Short mmCIF file of C-alpha atoms in Angstrom, two decimals:
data_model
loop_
_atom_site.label_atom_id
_atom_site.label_comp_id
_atom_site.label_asym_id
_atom_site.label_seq_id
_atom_site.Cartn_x
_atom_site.Cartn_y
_atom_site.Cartn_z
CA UNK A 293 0.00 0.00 0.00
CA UNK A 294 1.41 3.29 -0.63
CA UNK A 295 1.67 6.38 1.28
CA UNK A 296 -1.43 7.63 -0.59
CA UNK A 297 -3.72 4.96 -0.59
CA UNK A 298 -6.47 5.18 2.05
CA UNK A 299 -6.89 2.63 4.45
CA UNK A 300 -10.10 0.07 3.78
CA UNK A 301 -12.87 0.89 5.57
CA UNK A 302 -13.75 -1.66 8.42
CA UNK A 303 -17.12 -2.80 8.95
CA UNK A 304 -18.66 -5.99 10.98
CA UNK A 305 -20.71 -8.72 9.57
CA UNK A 306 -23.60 -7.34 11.65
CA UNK A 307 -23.29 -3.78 10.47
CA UNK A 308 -23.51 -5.74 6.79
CA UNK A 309 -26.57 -7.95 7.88
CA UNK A 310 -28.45 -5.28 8.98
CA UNK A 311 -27.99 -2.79 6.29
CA UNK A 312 -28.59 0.09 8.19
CA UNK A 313 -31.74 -1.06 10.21
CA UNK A 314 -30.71 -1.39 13.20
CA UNK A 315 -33.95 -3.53 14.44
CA UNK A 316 -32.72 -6.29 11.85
CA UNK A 317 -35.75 -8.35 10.53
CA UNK A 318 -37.97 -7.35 7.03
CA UNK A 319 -36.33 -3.74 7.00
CA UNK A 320 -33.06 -5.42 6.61
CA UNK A 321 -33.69 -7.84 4.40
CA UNK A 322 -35.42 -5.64 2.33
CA UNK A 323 -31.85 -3.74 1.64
CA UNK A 324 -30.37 -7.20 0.73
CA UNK A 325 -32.94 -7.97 -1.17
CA UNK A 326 -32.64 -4.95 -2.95
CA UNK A 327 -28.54 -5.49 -3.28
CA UNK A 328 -29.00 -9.13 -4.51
CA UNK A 329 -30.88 -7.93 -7.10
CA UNK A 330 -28.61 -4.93 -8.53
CA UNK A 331 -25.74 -7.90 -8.46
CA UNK A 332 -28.09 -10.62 -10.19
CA UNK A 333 -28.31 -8.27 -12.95
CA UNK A 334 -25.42 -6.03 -13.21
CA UNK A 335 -22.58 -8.68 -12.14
CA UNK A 336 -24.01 -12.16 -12.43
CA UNK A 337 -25.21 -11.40 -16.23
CA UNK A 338 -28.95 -12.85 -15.25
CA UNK A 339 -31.67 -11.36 -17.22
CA UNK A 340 -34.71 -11.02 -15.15
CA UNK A 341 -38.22 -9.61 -16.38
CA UNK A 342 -39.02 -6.88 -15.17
CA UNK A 343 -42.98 -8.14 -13.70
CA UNK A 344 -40.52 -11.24 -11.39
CA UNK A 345 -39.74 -9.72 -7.85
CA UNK A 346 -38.38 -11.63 -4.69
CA UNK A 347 -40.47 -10.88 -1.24
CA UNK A 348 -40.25 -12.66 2.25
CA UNK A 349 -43.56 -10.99 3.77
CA UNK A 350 -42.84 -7.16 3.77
CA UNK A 351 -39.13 -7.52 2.63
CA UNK A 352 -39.40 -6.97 -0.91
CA UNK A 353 -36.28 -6.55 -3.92
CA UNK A 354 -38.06 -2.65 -4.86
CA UNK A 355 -39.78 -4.07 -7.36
CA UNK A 356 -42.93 -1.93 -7.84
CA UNK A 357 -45.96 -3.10 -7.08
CA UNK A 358 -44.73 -6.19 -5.73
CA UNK A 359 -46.97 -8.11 -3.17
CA UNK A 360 -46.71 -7.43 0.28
CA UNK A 361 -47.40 -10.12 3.47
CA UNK A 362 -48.03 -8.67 6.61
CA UNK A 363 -47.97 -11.27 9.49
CA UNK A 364 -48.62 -10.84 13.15
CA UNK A 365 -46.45 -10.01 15.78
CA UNK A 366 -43.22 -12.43 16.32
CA UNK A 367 -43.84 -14.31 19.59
CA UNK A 368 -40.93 -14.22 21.77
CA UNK A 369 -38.92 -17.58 21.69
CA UNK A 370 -37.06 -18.88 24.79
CA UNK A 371 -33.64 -18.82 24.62
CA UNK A 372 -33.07 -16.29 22.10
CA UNK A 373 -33.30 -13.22 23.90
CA UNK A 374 -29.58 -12.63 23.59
CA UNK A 375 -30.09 -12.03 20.31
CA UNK A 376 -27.27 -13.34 17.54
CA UNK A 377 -23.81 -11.89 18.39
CA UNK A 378 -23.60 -13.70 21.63
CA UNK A 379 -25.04 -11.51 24.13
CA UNK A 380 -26.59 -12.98 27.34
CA UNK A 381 -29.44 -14.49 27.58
CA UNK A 382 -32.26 -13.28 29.65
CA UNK A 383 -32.92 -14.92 33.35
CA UNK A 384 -34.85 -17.78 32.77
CA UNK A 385 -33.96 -18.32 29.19
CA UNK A 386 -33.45 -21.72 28.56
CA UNK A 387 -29.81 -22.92 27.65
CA UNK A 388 -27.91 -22.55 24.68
CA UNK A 389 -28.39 -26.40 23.97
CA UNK A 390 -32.05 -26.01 24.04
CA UNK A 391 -32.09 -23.65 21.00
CA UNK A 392 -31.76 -24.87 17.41
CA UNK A 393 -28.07 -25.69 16.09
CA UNK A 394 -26.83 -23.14 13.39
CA UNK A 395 -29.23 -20.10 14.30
CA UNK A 396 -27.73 -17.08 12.88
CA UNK A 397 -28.09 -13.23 13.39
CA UNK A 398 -30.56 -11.61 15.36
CA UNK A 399 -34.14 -13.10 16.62
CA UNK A 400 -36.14 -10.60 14.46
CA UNK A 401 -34.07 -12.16 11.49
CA UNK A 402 -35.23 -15.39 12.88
CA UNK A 403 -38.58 -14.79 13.93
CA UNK A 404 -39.65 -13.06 10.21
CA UNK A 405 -38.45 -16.49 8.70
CA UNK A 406 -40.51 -18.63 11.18
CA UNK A 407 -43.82 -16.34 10.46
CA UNK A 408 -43.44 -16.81 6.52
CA UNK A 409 -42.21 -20.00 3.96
CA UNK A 410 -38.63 -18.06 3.21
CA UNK A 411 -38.05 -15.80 0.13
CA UNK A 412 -40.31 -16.04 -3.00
CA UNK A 413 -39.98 -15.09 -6.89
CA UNK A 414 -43.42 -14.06 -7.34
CA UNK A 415 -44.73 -12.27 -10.30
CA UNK A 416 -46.32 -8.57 -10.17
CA UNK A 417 -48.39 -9.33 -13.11
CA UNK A 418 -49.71 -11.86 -15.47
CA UNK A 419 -46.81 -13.15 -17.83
CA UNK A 420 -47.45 -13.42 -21.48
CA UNK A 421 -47.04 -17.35 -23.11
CA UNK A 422 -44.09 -16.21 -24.84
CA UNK A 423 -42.00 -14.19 -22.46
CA UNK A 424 -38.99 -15.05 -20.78
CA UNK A 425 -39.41 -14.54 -16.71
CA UNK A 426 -35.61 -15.80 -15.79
CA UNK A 427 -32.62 -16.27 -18.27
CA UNK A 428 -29.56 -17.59 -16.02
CA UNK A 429 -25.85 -18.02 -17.57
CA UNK A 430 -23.83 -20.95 -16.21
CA UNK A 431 -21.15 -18.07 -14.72
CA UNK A 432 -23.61 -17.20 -12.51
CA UNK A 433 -23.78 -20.76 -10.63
CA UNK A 434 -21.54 -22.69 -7.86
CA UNK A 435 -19.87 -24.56 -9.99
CA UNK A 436 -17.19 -26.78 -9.17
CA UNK A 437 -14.84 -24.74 -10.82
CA UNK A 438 -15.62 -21.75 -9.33
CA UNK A 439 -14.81 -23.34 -5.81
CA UNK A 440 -11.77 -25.01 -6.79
CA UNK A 441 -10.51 -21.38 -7.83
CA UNK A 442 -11.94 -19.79 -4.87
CA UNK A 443 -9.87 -18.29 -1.77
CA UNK A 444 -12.10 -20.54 0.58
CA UNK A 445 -11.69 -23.92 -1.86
CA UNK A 446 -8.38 -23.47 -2.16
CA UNK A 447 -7.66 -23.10 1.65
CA UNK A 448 -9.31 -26.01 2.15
CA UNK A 449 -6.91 -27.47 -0.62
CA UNK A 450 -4.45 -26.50 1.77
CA UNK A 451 -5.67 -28.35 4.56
CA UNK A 452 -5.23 -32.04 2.32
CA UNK A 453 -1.67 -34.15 2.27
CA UNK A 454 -1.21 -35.21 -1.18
CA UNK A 455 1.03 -35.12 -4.26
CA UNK A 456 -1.98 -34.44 -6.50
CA UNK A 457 -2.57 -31.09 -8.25
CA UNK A 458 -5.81 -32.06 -8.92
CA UNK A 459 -8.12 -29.94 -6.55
CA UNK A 460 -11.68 -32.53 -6.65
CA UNK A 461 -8.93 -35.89 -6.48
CA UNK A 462 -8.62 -34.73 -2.44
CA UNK A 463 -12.05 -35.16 -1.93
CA UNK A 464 -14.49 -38.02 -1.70
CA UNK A 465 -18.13 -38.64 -2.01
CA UNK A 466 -20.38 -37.34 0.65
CA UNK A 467 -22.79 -40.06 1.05
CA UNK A 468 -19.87 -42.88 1.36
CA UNK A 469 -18.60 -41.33 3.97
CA UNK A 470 -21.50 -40.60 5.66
CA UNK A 471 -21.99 -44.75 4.88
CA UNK A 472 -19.14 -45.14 6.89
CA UNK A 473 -20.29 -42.88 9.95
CA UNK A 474 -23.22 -44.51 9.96
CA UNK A 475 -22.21 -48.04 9.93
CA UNK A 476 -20.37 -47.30 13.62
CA UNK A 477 -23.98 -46.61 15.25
CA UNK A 478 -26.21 -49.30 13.72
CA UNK A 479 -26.38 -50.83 16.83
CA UNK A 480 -26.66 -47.72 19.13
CA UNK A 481 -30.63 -46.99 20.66
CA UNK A 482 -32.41 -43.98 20.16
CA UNK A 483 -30.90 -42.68 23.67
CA UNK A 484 -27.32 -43.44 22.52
CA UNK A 485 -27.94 -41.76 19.57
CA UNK A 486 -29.16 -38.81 21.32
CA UNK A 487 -26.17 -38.39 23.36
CA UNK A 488 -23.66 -38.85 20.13
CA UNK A 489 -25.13 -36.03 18.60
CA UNK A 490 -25.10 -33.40 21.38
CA UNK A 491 -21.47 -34.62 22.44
CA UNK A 492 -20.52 -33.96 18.63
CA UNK A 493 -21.75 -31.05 18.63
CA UNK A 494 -20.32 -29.65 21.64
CA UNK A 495 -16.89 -31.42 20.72
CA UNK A 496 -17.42 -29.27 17.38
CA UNK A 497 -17.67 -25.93 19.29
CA UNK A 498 -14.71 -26.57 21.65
CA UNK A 499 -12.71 -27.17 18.82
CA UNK A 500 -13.67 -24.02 17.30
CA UNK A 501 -13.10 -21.54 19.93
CA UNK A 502 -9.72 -23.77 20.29
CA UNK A 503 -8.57 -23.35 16.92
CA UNK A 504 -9.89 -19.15 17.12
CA UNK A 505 -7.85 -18.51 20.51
CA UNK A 506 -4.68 -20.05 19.20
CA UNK A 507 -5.09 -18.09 15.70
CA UNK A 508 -5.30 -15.35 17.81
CA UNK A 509 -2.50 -15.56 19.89
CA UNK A 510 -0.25 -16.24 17.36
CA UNK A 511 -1.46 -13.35 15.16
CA UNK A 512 -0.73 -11.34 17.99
CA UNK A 513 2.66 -12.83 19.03
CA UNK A 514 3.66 -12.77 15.18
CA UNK A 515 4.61 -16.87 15.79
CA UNK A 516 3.52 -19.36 13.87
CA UNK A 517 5.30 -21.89 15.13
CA UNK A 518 2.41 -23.24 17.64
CA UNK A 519 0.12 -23.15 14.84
CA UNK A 520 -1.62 -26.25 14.03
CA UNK A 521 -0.60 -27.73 10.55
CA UNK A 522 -1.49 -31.32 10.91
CA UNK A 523 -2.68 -31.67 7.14
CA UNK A 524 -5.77 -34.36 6.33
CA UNK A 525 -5.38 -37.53 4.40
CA UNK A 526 -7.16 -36.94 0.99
CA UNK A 527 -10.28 -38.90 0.65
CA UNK A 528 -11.29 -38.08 4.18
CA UNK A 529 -13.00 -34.87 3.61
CA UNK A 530 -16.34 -34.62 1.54
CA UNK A 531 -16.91 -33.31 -1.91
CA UNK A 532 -19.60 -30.40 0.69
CA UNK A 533 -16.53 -29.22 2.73
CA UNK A 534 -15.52 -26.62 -0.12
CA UNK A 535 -18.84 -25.64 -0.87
CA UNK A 536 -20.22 -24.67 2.76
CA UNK A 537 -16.65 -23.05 2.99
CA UNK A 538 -17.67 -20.97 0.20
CA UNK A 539 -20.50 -20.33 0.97
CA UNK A 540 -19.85 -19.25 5.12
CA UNK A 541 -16.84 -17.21 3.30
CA UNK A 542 -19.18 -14.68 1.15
CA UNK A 543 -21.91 -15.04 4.06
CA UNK A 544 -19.68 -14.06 7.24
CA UNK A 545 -16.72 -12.47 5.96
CA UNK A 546 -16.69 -8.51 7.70
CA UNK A 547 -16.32 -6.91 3.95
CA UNK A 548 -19.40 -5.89 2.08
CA UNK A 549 -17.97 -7.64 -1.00
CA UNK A 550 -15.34 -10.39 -0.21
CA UNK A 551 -13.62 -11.61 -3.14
CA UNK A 552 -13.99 -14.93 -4.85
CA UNK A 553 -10.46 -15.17 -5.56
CA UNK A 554 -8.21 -12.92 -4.19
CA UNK A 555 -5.21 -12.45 -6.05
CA UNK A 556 -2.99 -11.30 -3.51
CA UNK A 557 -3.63 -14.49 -1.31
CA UNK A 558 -0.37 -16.83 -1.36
CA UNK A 559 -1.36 -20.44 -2.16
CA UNK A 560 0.53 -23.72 -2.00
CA UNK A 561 -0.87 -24.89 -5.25
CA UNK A 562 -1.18 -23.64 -8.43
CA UNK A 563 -5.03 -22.10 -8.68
CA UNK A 564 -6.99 -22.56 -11.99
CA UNK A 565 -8.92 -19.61 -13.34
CA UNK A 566 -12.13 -18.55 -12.22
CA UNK A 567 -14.63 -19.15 -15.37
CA UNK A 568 -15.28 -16.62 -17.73
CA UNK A 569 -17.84 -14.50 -16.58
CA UNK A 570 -18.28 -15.01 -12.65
CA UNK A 571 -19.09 -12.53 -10.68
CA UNK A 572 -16.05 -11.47 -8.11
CA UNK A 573 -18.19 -11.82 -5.32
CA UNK A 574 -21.59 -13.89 -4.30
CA UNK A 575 -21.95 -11.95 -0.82
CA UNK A 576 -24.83 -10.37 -2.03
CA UNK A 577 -26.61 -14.08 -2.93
CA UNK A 578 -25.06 -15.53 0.63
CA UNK A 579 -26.65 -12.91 2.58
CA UNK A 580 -30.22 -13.71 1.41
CA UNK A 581 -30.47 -17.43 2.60
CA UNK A 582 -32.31 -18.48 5.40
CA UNK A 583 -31.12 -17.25 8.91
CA UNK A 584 -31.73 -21.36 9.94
CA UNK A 585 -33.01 -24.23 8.42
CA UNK A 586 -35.66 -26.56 9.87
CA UNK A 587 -34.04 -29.99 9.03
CA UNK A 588 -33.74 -32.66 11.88
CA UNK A 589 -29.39 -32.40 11.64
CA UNK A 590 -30.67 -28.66 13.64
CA UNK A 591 -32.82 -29.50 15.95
CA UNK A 592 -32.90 -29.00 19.52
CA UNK A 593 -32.25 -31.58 22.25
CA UNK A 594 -36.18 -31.93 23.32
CA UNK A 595 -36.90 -32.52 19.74
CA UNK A 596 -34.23 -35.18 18.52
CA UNK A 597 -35.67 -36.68 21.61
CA UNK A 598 -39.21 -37.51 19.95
CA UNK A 599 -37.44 -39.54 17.35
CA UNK A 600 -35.23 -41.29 19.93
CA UNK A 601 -38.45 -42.24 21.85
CA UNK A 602 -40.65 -44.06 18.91
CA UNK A 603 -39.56 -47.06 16.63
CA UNK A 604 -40.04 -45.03 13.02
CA UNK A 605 -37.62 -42.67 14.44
CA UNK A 606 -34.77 -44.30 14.93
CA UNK A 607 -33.92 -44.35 10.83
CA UNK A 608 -34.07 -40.64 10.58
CA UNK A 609 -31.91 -40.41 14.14
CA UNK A 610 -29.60 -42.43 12.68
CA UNK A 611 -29.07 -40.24 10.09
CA UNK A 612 -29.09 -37.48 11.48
CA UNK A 613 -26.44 -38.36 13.95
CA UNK A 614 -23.81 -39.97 11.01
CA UNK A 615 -24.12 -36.64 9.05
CA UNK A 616 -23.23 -34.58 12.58
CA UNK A 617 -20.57 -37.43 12.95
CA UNK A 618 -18.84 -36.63 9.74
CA UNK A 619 -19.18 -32.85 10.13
CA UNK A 620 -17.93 -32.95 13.43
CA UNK A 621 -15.06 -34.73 11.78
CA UNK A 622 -14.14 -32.87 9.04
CA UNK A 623 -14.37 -29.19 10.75
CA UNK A 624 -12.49 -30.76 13.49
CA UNK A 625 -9.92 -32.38 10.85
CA UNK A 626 -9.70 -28.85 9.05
CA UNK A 627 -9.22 -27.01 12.44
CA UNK A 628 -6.13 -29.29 13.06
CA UNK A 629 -4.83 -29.17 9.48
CA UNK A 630 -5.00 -25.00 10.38
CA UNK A 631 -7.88 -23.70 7.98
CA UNK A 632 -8.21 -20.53 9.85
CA UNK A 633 -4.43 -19.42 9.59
CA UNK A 634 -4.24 -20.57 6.13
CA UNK A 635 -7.57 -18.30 4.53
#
């Protein structure tokens, strides 16, 4: 950076979420929205017609005219008060493994997604039988090539031991080795099961706040030497690990438009190109997904408990606790192998 150059702005992931509205929920979304839009159009190459509009109950893209859903009040849900960047929780709340796993930002965020069915490409009028409502280039997908030549793919390309240049040759199927996970618990009751899920999941977040306090330190101590660089065995890490990487990068990263592939990042691998015509960033896309998902892998204790109590559960449990198994065991695995030091 030279003398003249002006030093980048920072900004937090929350001031980004919230766009300005401080009270979070529809107002906020409504600016992403809005954003996601501009970039569909004007960086992603998508043709869009002009009636097509994207709403979540009042949260609408600016279209004009496009529908609006008013719902009632959000009910208050225990547990949550805190909010989501960590605060306390309220007396009384319950604890933090009584609220659903991976619930993001604030509880307005939440609470608009649990009144309404998510966002919605709705039209604002009747489309003729010979117009086009979406036209969508392949450049403007997750492709696999984009996130082998992404900064988050190839970090995690980092994190693998092998001779191989080839970035997909390090990873393997996701449903083998979720075959694998699952075959260890076959025998395991509903109660068992239970238990391996909430222990993976707490042995998950230990790890993480692990791996983030030694970062830390050593950022601050300027020594790498204590960092961890135990790199995985190829084959043990899912063809998914790259992709949620991606997509946490360009959800969570504190810039308003992190870069797909940073060229000033040092690699230990030669990268390949981007594809012709991808956007340089998908923050704007990131930011509109659901602030949590409803699927069983999410659930809290009280309700994994329902399936561990009743014979037709047990299948579902099952699954759900070999796909926490082999998440669990490849954050852990990329925590060890140093993911956070290396992106």
């Amino acid at each position: 950076m030279t003398s003249s150059s002006k030093p980048l702005k920072s900004i937090t992931y929350n001031e980004i979420i919230n766009e300005n509205a401080r009270e979070g929920g529809a107002m906020a979304l409504k600016g992403r929205l809005t954003r996601f839009r501009k970039w569909a159009t004007k960086q992603a190459g998508i043709t869009a017609h002009g009636a097509i509009c994207i709403v979540n109950g009042e949260a609408t893209d600016g279209t004009r005219n496009a529908p609006i859903l008013t719902y009632e009040a959000p009910k208050p849900v225990p547990g949550s008060e805190g909010g989501g960047s960590g605060g306390a929780s309220a007396p009384g709340a319950n604890a933090p493994s009584e609220v659903r796993c991976g619930a993001i930002d604030s509880q307005p965020d939440r609470a608009m997604y649990d009144r309404s069915i998510g966002c919605q490409v709705r039209t604002v009028r009747e489309l003729k039988k010979d117009e086009v409502a979406l036209s969508i280039p392949p450049s403007a997908m997750l492709s696999p090539a984009l996130i082998a030549a992404s900064d988050a793919g190839q970090a995690v390309f980092a994190c693998c031991s092998s001779s191989s240049s080839e970035f997909w040759d390090m990873f393997s199927a996701t449903n083998k080795l979720e075959k694998n996970q699952a075959e260890k618990i076959q025998q395991n009751s509903g109660t068992q099961l239970l238990v391996k899920i909430l222990q993976e999941r707490k042995k998950v977040e230990t790890a993480l706040m692990k791996a983030e306090r030694i970062a830390i330190e050593a950022g601050e101590a300027g020594n790498d030497a204590k960092l961890p660089k135990n790199l995985v065995k190829a084959g043990s890490i899912s063809y998914r690990a790259p992709f949620l990487a991606f997509l946490i990068h360009q959800r969570f990263a504190n810039e308003g438009n992190p870069s797909v592939a940073s060229s000033t990042r040092d690699l230990p691998r030669l990268r390949p190109d981007v594809p012709v015509g991808a956007p340089g960033t998908f923050a704007p896309y990131a930011r509109t997904l659901p602030t949590s998902i409803c699927l069983p892998i999410c659930w809290k204790r009280n309700e994994l408990a329902l399936l561990a109590g009743c014979i037709p559960g047990m299948p579902l449990l099952q699954k759900v606790a070999a796909r926490t198994m082999q998440l669990s065991t490849e954050l852990m695995a990329l925590m060890d192998a140093g993911f956070l030091w290396r992106f």
